C-alpha cells in the first residue's frame, strides 16, 4: 500500500484502481477486495431481496401458523433434532383405540422437521426464522414503495423548485424547512392513531419521511445544470419547460438521486421497525421485525431468541445498506460526503 | 445580525403555526372526533349527552374557528382534560417532564464527552486503529435499532448477569444504577452522530489552506490541531448539539417505553394504549414546540459563532 507522509499526518490507505495490494498473498488480496468493494453488504442485501421476493417459498414454515404445543420452543440445531421431533410411523400407533389416535395426532403435531425452530419458536409456537423471513418481505415492500414514492415526489419538487427559482423555489424550500423542523416519530404516531394503523398508513408516513433529503441535494444539482450550455441549446431549439426538466435536467441528477436513495433506505427500515415496535405500525397478522422484537419483550427471561433474532436482522440489514450507500456515494459523488 | 434574528424568529412562528395546524388537522382527521370519546350507539350514550359533549368540546363550530379557539386555549396553557380520569393534561405533562429531562441530559453529556473527542481523534489520526474504531462506532450507532439495543442490554445486564435493574427510574436524579442502561441506549445514536459530524468537520478544517499555512510556517502539530483546527471544527457539532438534544426527546418514546421510565415518551405510549387522545396531542405539541425553539436557538447560535452565516 502506498504511504505518503510528508505532512506528518497518517494518510488514509490509498487505493488506486487496478493496483491491488501488490501482494501475492491470497489472504491479503482477499482482504483488499473486501475493503475495496462492499462484498459482504452486497451479499446481505442480495440475500434480503431474494428472501423478501420468495418469502413464502423459502420460509421453513408458515409464519402465521401457531402451535401452542411448541410454545417458546428452544432453538434446535439442524443436526441434532429434539427427541420428540422424529418422523411419525403410523404403524406404531394403535389407531383402533381413541388413546392411540390421540397419541398419533400429538406425535404428528410435534414433528416439524429439521428446518423449523432453528432459531426457536415464539410465545405462540410460531417459527422465529419464518417470522423473520416474512418480516424481510414486509420491510422490503414497505420501505421500497415508500422510497419510490418519496424519491418521485422529492425529485420532482427539487427540479421544479430549482428550475423555476424565485417564489416557487422560496415556498418549496420553506416547506422543506418546516418539515425538517418537526419531530417525525411523534407525528407519525399521532397520525397512525388517528388515521388507523395499516400497511398503507405506514407506507404513506415513510414516504413523507423519505422525500425531504432529495429536495435539498437535487435542487443544488439542478441550479448548476440549468445554467449549462446544453440546457440553453435545448431551450433555443424550442423545447418546452417540461421537456427540459424531464429529458435534459433529470438525467444529470441521477447519481445524486441514487446515492441519497441508497443512504435513506436504512433509515426508512429503522423507522418502520420503530413504529411497528410501538404497535402503531403494521397491524397483525402481517409479520414485521419490529413487532416480533416487541412481542418477545415479555418473554426475555425464558426465551431470549424471540426478540433477539428479528432485531439482529434489522441491524444487519441497515448496517449493510448504510455500508453500500457509503460506497456508492464515494463512487458516484464524493461531494455528498457532507450529508448525514 | 438583527435582520437575521428577526427573519429566523418570524420563520419559527410560521413553523409553529404550521405544526399546530398539522397536529390539529390530525386530531380532526377521524370522521368525527367524538368517536374518540364515545362510540356511537355505545353503552349509555344518548343523543343529548352527545350534544352536550359536542358543545363542551366546541365541536359544533366550523373547523377553522375550532382551530383558532383551540390555539387560544393552548396559548393560555389549557391543554384540555384527559379522557380516562378527566385530569388536566397540563399537570400530567409537568409531572412527566423532569424524568425525560434527566434522561436527555445524561445522554447528552455522555454523547458529548465520548462523541466529540472520538471524532477529533479519528480525524487527526486518520487511517489508524483509532479511526477504524471511531468509524465503527459511527456505523454501529447509526444502524442499530435503539429498541433492540435496549433489549439486548436488558438480556445481558439484567437477566443474565443481574447487575442492573431492568426498569423504572428508581430514586430520581442521582440513582445512576437505574439510569445507566436507558442513558447509554439513548446516547448511542447521538454519539455516532457527533462523531461523524466532528470527524468530517475536523477533516475539512485540517485540509484547509490556513492550516496548511500554519504547518508550513512551522507551527507544531499539537498547536495546529488545538489552536487552529479544533476551534473551527467545533462549530458543526456545537450547532448540531441542540438538535441532538431534542432528538433525545423523540428517542425517549422508544427508550422510556422499554425501561418503564416515567417520562413524556412513556406517557405518550400509555395514552395510545388508553386511547387518551388529548395527552398524545399535548405531548406531540410539546415536542414540536421544543423542536422549533431548539432549531431557532441553533440558528442564532450558528450565526453568533460563524459570521459567514449571518453575513452571507
XYZ file of C-alpha atoms in Angstrom:
652
model
C 0.000 0.000 0.000
C 1.355 3.400 -0.902
C 2.354 5.546 2.014
C 2.883 9.262 1.769
C 3.761 11.078 4.944
C 5.317 14.387 4.105
C 2.829 16.354 6.186
C 3.490 14.361 9.309
C -0.032 13.000 9.474
C -1.031 9.456 8.796
C -2.645 9.329 5.371
C -5.552 7.007 4.780
C -4.811 3.918 2.803
C -4.593 4.998 -0.788
C -6.387 2.624 -3.059
C -5.711 3.157 -6.720
C -7.936 1.151 -9.061
C -6.216 -1.850 -10.566
C -3.119 -1.713 -8.424
C -4.283 -4.236 -5.869
C -2.237 -4.661 -2.770
C 0.884 -5.506 -4.693
C 0.996 -8.602 -2.579
C 0.680 -12.137 -3.891
C -0.651 -13.388 -0.585
C -4.208 -14.551 -1.330
C -5.354 -13.570 2.167
C -4.096 -10.045 1.662
C -5.708 -9.948 -1.770
C -8.986 -11.103 -0.304
C -8.831 -8.509 2.467
C -8.070 -5.857 -0.127
C -11.105 -6.816 -2.192
C -13.313 -6.865 0.902
C -12.234 -3.347 1.760
C -12.493 -2.065 -1.754
C -15.895 -3.454 -2.701
C -18.937 -3.872 -0.481
C -18.906 -7.627 -0.929
C -20.332 -8.679 2.408
C -23.001 -5.949 2.470
C -23.781 -6.852 -1.129
C -24.323 -10.476 -0.190
C -26.555 -9.489 2.727
C -28.628 -7.140 0.575
C -28.876 -9.685 -2.229
C -29.968 -12.316 0.241
C -32.526 -9.945 1.702
C -34.007 -9.219 -1.719
C -34.165 -12.886 -2.681
C -35.662 -13.839 0.686
C -38.125 -10.975 0.506
C -39.291 -11.819 -3.002
C -39.608 -15.542 -2.435
C -40.531 -15.473 1.244
C -43.492 -17.865 1.046
C -41.401 -20.426 -0.858
C -38.266 -20.043 1.260
C -39.610 -19.874 4.776
C -39.321 -23.216 6.573
C -42.837 -22.979 7.976
C -45.946 -20.869 7.627
C -45.185 -17.717 9.586
C -48.745 -17.383 10.779
C -49.125 -20.980 11.897
C -49.426 -21.208 15.647
C -48.683 -24.317 17.615
C -49.173 -23.962 21.324
C -47.589 -27.343 21.935
C -44.317 -25.823 20.758
C -44.727 -22.666 22.822
C -41.324 -20.939 23.269
C -39.560 -23.799 21.538
C -35.806 -23.758 22.165
C -33.593 -23.234 19.140
C -32.644 -26.637 17.775
C -29.568 -27.385 15.788
C -30.003 -28.778 12.339
C -28.062 -31.955 13.008
C -29.412 -32.853 16.434
C -33.143 -32.644 16.397
C -35.172 -32.754 19.585
C -36.083 -36.196 20.855
C -39.755 -35.903 20.114
C -39.079 -34.333 16.713
C -38.995 -37.599 14.791
C -40.901 -38.688 11.707
C -44.112 -40.387 12.694
C -44.510 -44.038 11.839
C -48.270 -44.544 11.734
C -47.950 -48.302 12.102
C -46.617 -47.857 15.643
C -49.905 -46.430 16.786
C -52.942 -48.421 17.525
C -55.481 -46.449 15.522
C -58.360 -48.579 16.664
C -58.466 -47.005 20.118
C -59.094 -43.405 20.979
C -55.866 -43.132 23.001
C -53.871 -44.406 20.055
C -55.427 -41.870 17.685
C -54.783 -39.063 20.145
C -51.178 -40.151 20.577
C -50.734 -40.227 16.794
C -52.152 -36.729 16.468
C -49.878 -35.474 19.233
C -46.840 -37.054 17.628
C -47.751 -35.555 14.265
C -48.188 -32.156 15.915
C -44.731 -32.378 17.432
C -42.923 -33.360 14.282
C -41.775 -30.264 12.462
C -38.699 -31.329 10.534
C -35.180 -30.060 10.824
C -35.518 -26.597 9.389
C -38.225 -25.319 11.655
C -37.240 -23.834 15.035
C -33.590 -23.448 14.096
C -33.887 -20.010 15.682
C -36.503 -21.170 18.157
C -40.225 -20.664 18.448
C -42.113 -17.682 19.821
C -44.756 -17.395 22.501
C -47.430 -18.759 20.167
C -45.270 -21.560 18.858
C -44.598 -19.828 15.563
C -41.204 -20.370 13.975
C -38.946 -17.384 14.652
C -36.978 -17.880 11.430
C -40.175 -17.975 9.371
C -41.412 -14.830 11.101
C -38.120 -13.147 10.265
C -38.374 -14.236 6.644
C -41.886 -12.848 6.468
C -40.641 -9.690 8.153
C -37.981 -9.302 5.480
C -40.695 -9.351 2.858
C -42.714 -6.732 4.717
C -39.709 -4.477 5.296
C -38.649 -4.721 1.689
C -42.121 -3.971 0.396
C -42.932 -1.105 2.724
C -39.536 0.598 2.567
C -39.300 0.034 -1.175
C -42.653 1.560 -2.013
C -42.166 4.444 0.424
C -38.751 5.156 -1.028
C -40.062 5.063 -4.586
C -42.885 7.468 -3.800
C -40.626 9.700 -1.711
C -37.990 9.808 -4.430
C -40.540 10.662 -7.088
C -42.072 13.469 -5.063
C -38.777 14.787 -3.731
C -37.027 14.813 -7.081
C -40.000 16.360 -8.863
C -40.186 19.104 -6.245
C -36.450 19.679 -6.391
C -36.408 20.002 -10.164
C -39.397 22.320 -10.243
C -38.001 24.448 -7.405
C -34.519 24.605 -8.861
C -35.646 25.169 -12.435
C -38.201 27.906 -11.885
C -36.459 29.544 -8.944
C -37.937 32.714 -7.465
C -41.090 32.498 -5.423
C -41.771 28.832 -6.312
C -38.349 27.923 -5.026
C -38.757 30.020 -1.903
C -42.104 28.490 -0.958
C -40.964 24.926 -1.593
C -37.774 25.329 0.370
C -39.668 26.855 3.282
C -41.993 23.857 3.262
C -38.938 21.621 3.430
C -37.544 23.672 6.307
C -40.768 23.396 8.248
C -40.919 19.682 7.603
C -37.353 19.215 8.801
C -38.183 21.117 11.972
C -40.808 18.602 13.052
C -40.312 15.512 15.197
C -41.237 12.807 12.740
C -41.762 9.875 15.083
C -44.268 11.684 17.261
C -46.274 12.994 14.328
C -46.235 9.551 12.771
C -47.563 8.030 15.984
C -50.273 10.670 16.178
C -51.199 10.152 12.533
C -51.223 6.400 12.883
C -53.515 6.602 15.901
C -55.983 8.959 14.255
C -55.998 7.535 10.735
C -55.706 3.971 11.934
C -52.676 1.722 11.629
C -52.401 -0.189 8.394
C -49.757 -1.139 5.897
C -50.840 1.738 3.682
C -50.647 4.279 6.509
C -47.100 3.202 7.285
C -46.116 3.499 3.630
C -47.567 6.996 3.398
C -45.832 8.065 6.600
C -42.499 6.665 5.462
C -42.880 8.365 2.098
C -43.442 11.614 3.980
C -40.155 10.952 5.749
C -38.321 9.945 2.586
C -38.848 12.878 0.255
C -37.118 15.649 2.217
C -33.391 14.947 1.717
C -33.900 14.682 -2.033
C -35.238 18.195 -2.361
C -32.228 19.956 -0.896
C -29.486 17.996 -2.603
C -31.091 17.541 -6.006
C -32.125 21.192 -6.126
C -28.463 22.101 -5.700
C -27.649 19.949 -8.731
C -30.452 21.480 -10.758
C -29.231 25.007 -10.023
C -25.914 24.064 -11.597
C -27.238 22.024 -14.510
C -29.765 24.594 -15.652
C -27.012 27.113 -16.413
C -25.167 24.668 -18.669
C -24.988 25.267 -22.385
C -26.861 22.189 -23.485
C -29.892 23.270 -21.498
C -29.753 26.663 -23.167
C -29.407 24.909 -26.515
C -32.484 22.829 -25.775
C -34.399 25.966 -24.921
C -33.322 27.685 -28.141
C -34.377 24.600 -30.050
C -37.834 25.218 -28.641
C -38.089 22.505 -26.014
C -40.859 23.059 -23.503
C -40.104 23.560 -19.823
C -41.479 20.137 -19.035
C -39.287 18.512 -21.661
C -36.186 20.344 -20.479
C -36.827 19.378 -16.879
C -37.531 15.748 -17.641
C -35.270 14.946 -20.580
C -32.349 17.266 -20.027
C -32.048 18.089 -16.345
C -33.338 14.967 -14.642
C -30.691 12.582 -16.084
C -27.971 14.855 -14.720
C -29.273 14.410 -11.188
C -29.382 10.627 -11.353
C -26.190 9.930 -9.416
C -27.247 12.207 -6.572
C -30.665 10.592 -6.513
C -29.185 7.097 -6.406
C -26.789 7.976 -3.627
C -29.405 9.621 -1.433
C -31.866 6.823 -2.054
C -29.338 4.192 -1.038
C -28.406 6.144 2.080
C -32.061 6.625 3.030
C -33.397 3.062 2.833
C -31.770 2.055 6.095
C -33.418 4.955 7.899
C -36.794 4.025 6.468
C -36.448 0.421 7.592
C -35.493 1.625 11.078
C -38.479 3.991 11.168
C -40.856 1.244 10.104
C -39.420 -1.060 12.751
C -39.778 1.632 15.412
C -43.425 2.263 14.503
C -44.213 -1.437 14.451
C -42.369 -1.880 17.735
C -44.619 0.752 19.309
C -47.623 -1.128 17.896
C -48.691 1.822 15.773
C -47.133 0.389 12.633
C -48.200 -2.532 10.527
C -51.030 -4.424 12.238
C -51.347 -8.169 12.780
C -51.201 -10.713 11.182
C -48.522 -9.318 8.858
C -45.123 -10.266 10.298
C -42.615 -7.436 10.823
C -39.273 -7.382 12.553
C -40.158 -4.504 14.847
C -43.314 -6.212 16.027
C -41.522 -9.502 16.669
C -38.965 -7.716 18.862
C -41.801 -6.120 20.776
C -43.664 -9.414 21.195
C -40.634 -11.107 22.699
C -40.231 -8.459 25.393
C -42.488 -10.258 27.835
C -40.516 -13.481 27.495
C -36.964 -12.175 27.844
C -36.247 -14.206 30.949
C -37.225 -17.529 29.438
C -36.690 -17.208 25.695
C -34.317 -14.548 24.505
C -34.466 -15.672 20.887
C -37.930 -14.272 20.213
C -36.709 -10.680 20.471
C -33.091 -11.156 19.576
C -33.169 -12.543 16.044
C -35.601 -10.151 14.361
C -33.714 -7.215 15.900
C -30.465 -8.665 14.671
C -31.995 -8.902 11.203
C -32.840 -5.188 11.311
C -29.343 -4.343 12.473
C -27.651 -6.441 9.801
C -29.873 -5.089 7.047
C -29.499 -1.435 7.960
C -25.776 -1.806 8.509
C -25.344 -3.405 5.085
C -27.491 -0.787 3.394
C -25.505 2.021 5.030
C -22.222 0.415 4.012
C -23.455 0.046 0.486
C -24.748 3.611 0.426
C -21.415 4.949 1.655
C -19.594 3.011 -1.015
C -21.962 4.182 -3.741
C -21.541 7.768 -2.578
C -17.770 7.585 -2.683
C -18.017 6.004 -6.099
C -20.572 8.270 -7.731
C -20.484 11.536 -5.911
C -17.855 12.232 -3.264
C -19.220 15.766 -2.905
C -22.129 14.347 -0.982
C -19.821 13.238 1.810
C -21.142 16.066 3.938
C -24.683 14.804 4.206
C -25.529 12.663 7.194
C -27.445 40.404 12.698
C -30.720 41.921 13.792
C -32.301 41.307 10.392
C -31.160 37.718 10.504
C -32.522 37.308 14.015
C -35.913 38.781 13.133
C -36.188 36.704 9.986
C -35.439 33.489 11.831
C -37.878 34.430 14.565
C -40.704 35.094 12.123
C -39.912 31.857 10.385
C -40.089 29.981 13.676
C -43.513 31.438 14.310
C -44.680 30.319 10.880
C -43.330 26.861 11.637
C -45.194 26.761 14.941
C -48.442 27.737 13.250
C -47.866 25.173 10.521
C -47.035 22.470 13.038
C -50.016 23.207 15.259
C -52.204 23.152 12.157
C -50.864 19.704 11.340
C -51.479 18.453 14.867
C -54.952 19.960 14.876
C -55.813 18.539 11.465
C -54.741 15.120 12.652
C -56.926 15.374 15.678
C -59.798 16.054 13.280
C -58.728 13.526 10.672
C -61.129 10.951 12.015
C -64.635 11.301 10.678
C -65.960 12.552 13.982
C -63.657 13.399 16.892
C -66.431 12.450 19.241
C -65.737 8.842 18.338
C -62.614 9.151 20.443
C -64.774 9.982 23.421
C -67.901 7.973 22.972
C -68.682 5.306 20.449
C -71.996 5.934 18.669
C -74.654 3.642 19.943
C -72.266 2.662 22.694
C -73.373 1.787 26.158
C -75.457 4.530 27.698
C -74.655 7.329 25.271
C -77.769 9.285 24.494
C -78.100 11.916 21.737
C -78.499 14.586 24.429
C -75.194 13.651 26.003
C -73.546 13.681 22.594
C -74.833 17.187 22.046
C -73.593 18.318 25.454
C -70.180 16.810 24.806
C -70.095 18.439 21.389
C -70.801 21.852 22.873
C -68.290 21.288 25.653
C -65.537 20.413 23.212
C -66.557 23.167 20.800
C -67.229 20.722 18.011
C -70.423 22.476 16.966
C -68.425 25.248 15.298
C -66.748 25.144 11.870
C -63.187 23.718 11.851
C -61.223 26.973 11.223
C -62.938 28.600 14.206
C -62.285 25.467 16.226
C -58.629 25.760 15.295
C -58.401 29.385 16.433
C -60.239 28.621 19.663
C -58.018 25.610 20.299
C -54.908 27.670 19.602
C -56.137 30.303 22.044
C -56.711 27.728 24.751
C -53.312 26.134 24.144
C -51.622 29.526 24.320
C -53.201 30.051 27.714
C -51.836 26.718 28.834
C -55.163 24.927 28.778
C -54.493 21.626 27.062
C -57.812 20.071 27.940
C -58.582 17.131 30.154
C -57.622 13.501 29.887
C -60.373 11.158 28.788
C -59.537 8.455 31.273
C -59.867 10.333 34.547
C -60.559 13.920 33.457
C -57.413 15.376 34.949
C -55.891 18.487 33.389
C -53.424 17.393 30.712
C -51.041 20.216 31.547
C -50.467 18.884 35.043
C -49.717 15.377 33.790
C -47.255 16.860 31.328
C -45.491 18.792 34.087
C -45.212 15.687 36.251
C -43.526 13.851 33.411
C -41.081 16.499 32.202
C -38.333 16.084 34.877
C -37.801 12.378 34.188
C -37.497 12.947 30.447
C -35.234 15.895 31.013
C -32.967 13.887 33.286
C -32.604 11.104 30.757
C -31.983 13.553 27.911
C -29.402 15.494 29.910
C -27.458 12.417 30.963
C -27.461 11.014 27.458
C -26.416 14.387 26.111
C -23.449 14.569 28.472
C -22.436 11.011 27.662
C -22.679 11.535 23.902
C -20.724 14.795 24.024
C -17.992 13.515 26.296
C -17.337 10.495 24.105
C -18.511 11.555 20.668
C -16.571 14.766 20.100
C -13.130 13.573 21.311
C -13.568 10.366 19.334
C -14.390 12.389 16.227
C -11.328 14.579 16.647
C -9.089 11.637 17.373
C -10.269 9.707 14.362
C -9.791 12.727 12.093
C -6.350 13.609 13.414
C -5.104 10.032 13.355
C -6.815 9.238 10.093
C -6.322 5.666 8.942
C -5.153 4.497 12.359
C -6.887 1.994 14.555
C -8.496 4.914 16.420
C -10.057 5.981 13.158
C -11.337 2.485 12.487
C -12.789 2.276 15.951
C -14.429 5.665 15.618
C -15.924 4.887 12.257
C -17.017 1.519 13.530
C -18.847 3.195 16.402
C -20.466 5.615 13.970
C -21.665 2.881 11.639
C -22.849 0.773 14.542
C -24.685 3.655 16.184
C -26.467 4.610 13.011
C -27.519 1.127 12.039
C -28.594 -0.363 15.341
C -32.261 -0.080 16.259
C -32.242 1.567 19.703
C -35.137 -0.501 20.957
C -33.310 -3.699 20.115
C -30.109 -2.472 21.743
C -32.142 -1.740 24.861
C -33.499 -5.259 24.860
C -30.061 -6.791 24.367
C -28.794 -4.694 27.282
C -31.625 -5.939 29.445
C -30.912 -9.509 28.392
C -27.246 -9.256 29.238
C -27.062 -6.933 32.226
C -30.389 -7.524 33.899
C -31.483 -11.039 33.013
C -28.191 -12.943 32.666
C -25.751 -11.060 34.869
C -28.284 -9.415 37.163
C -26.075 -6.356 37.630
C -28.501 -3.611 36.802
C -32.213 -3.071 37.356
C -34.194 -3.596 34.158
C -36.723 -0.836 34.595
C -38.099 2.270 36.317
C -36.401 5.451 37.391
C -35.559 4.369 40.911
C -34.978 7.173 43.378
C -34.799 10.030 40.933
C -31.978 12.226 39.787
C -28.952 10.530 41.299
C -29.952 6.920 41.037
C -27.331 6.148 38.409
C -27.836 2.416 38.599
C -31.330 2.783 37.231
C -30.319 5.485 34.793
C -27.326 3.732 33.288
C -28.925 1.464 30.707
C -31.523 3.956 29.411
C -28.867 6.658 29.198
C -26.407 4.554 27.263
C -29.045 3.282 24.849
C -30.342 6.771 24.206
C -26.834 8.163 23.789
C -25.570 5.654 21.228
C -27.258 7.213 18.223
C -26.303 10.757 19.190
C -22.751 9.682 19.942
C -22.472 8.269 16.441
C -23.909 11.472 15.025
C -21.486 13.667 16.979
C -18.585 11.505 15.968
C -19.412 11.726 12.275
C -20.055 15.451 12.323
C -16.914 16.236 14.300
C -14.799 13.946 12.183
C -15.884 15.370 8.855
C -15.638 18.963 10.125
C -12.177 18.304 11.515
C -11.012 16.634 8.304
C -12.266 19.557 6.290
C -10.506 22.078 8.525
C -7.269 20.078 8.573
C -7.335 20.161 4.797
C -7.901 23.939 4.616
C -5.399 26.487 3.368
C -4.868 28.221 6.688
C -3.975 25.022 8.472
C -1.558 24.199 5.690
C -0.104 27.689 6.053
C 0.280 27.226 9.791
C 2.029 23.947 9.171
C 4.253 25.499 6.512
C 5.219 28.261 8.930
C 6.450 25.576 11.258
C 3.746 25.593 13.926
C 3.940 22.415 15.968
C 1.440 19.615 15.280
C -0.241 19.940 18.710
C -0.648 23.654 18.314
C -2.070 23.275 14.808
C -4.622 20.773 15.986
C -5.786 22.531 19.139
C -5.347 26.221 18.388
C -6.060 26.356 14.684
C -8.171 23.411 13.644
C -10.097 22.389 16.760
C -11.864 25.691 17.347
C -13.232 25.887 13.849
C -14.140 22.244 13.723
C -16.236 22.647 16.878
C -18.787 24.864 15.137
C -20.545 21.985 13.429
C -21.064 19.739 16.465
C -21.964 22.707 18.676
C -24.739 23.798 16.398
C -25.885 20.235 15.975
C -25.985 19.697 19.722
C -29.295 21.424 20.323
C -30.916 19.328 17.639
C -29.414 16.196 19.087
C -30.775 17.114 22.488
C -34.240 17.451 21.047
C -33.709 14.198 19.198
C -33.489 12.640 22.641
C -36.991 13.817 23.395
C -38.309 11.838 20.461
C -35.949 8.897 21.011
C -37.190 8.721 24.551
C -40.546 7.478 23.254
C -38.908 4.149 22.496
C -36.423 4.028 25.360
C -38.761 5.171 28.112
C -41.300 2.674 26.956
C -38.864 -0.227 27.251
C -37.307 0.785 30.568
C -40.601 1.893 32.125
C -39.058 5.327 32.619
C -41.799 7.667 33.848
C -41.260 10.412 31.287
C -43.155 12.034 28.441
C -42.408 9.311 25.911
C -43.899 6.659 28.126
C -46.898 8.853 28.794
C -47.416 9.102 25.035
C -47.438 5.337 24.615
C -49.681 4.855 27.624
C -52.000 7.410 26.068
C -52.119 5.339 22.873
C -52.974 2.215 24.828
C -55.635 4.035 26.826
C -56.997 5.745 23.724
C -56.394 9.005 25.575
C -56.035 11.329 22.654
C -55.669 14.697 24.478
C -52.469 13.541 26.227
C -50.952 12.281 22.990
C -51.857 15.530 21.271
C -50.373 17.629 24.058
C -47.135 15.648 24.128
C -46.768 15.878 20.368
C -47.358 19.601 20.606
C -44.777 19.861 23.362
C -42.182 18.033 21.292
C -42.964 20.116 18.226
C -42.511 23.320 20.200
C -39.272 22.040 21.697
C -38.058 21.238 18.192
C -38.905 24.663 16.852
C -37.391 26.508 19.799
C -34.224 24.457 19.614
C -33.993 24.980 15.866
C -34.262 28.692 16.443
C -31.617 28.611 19.161
C -29.358 26.592 16.883
C -29.696 29.091 14.059
C -28.965 32.017 16.336
C -26.043 30.193 17.915
C -24.715 29.375 14.497
C -24.945 32.987 13.439
C -23.232 34.175 16.597
C -20.347 31.740 16.220
C -19.931 31.857 12.465
C -20.022 35.273 10.776
C -20.293 33.663 7.351
C -23.861 32.667 8.156
C -25.214 35.976 9.358
C -23.474 37.999 6.680
C -23.748 35.536 3.804
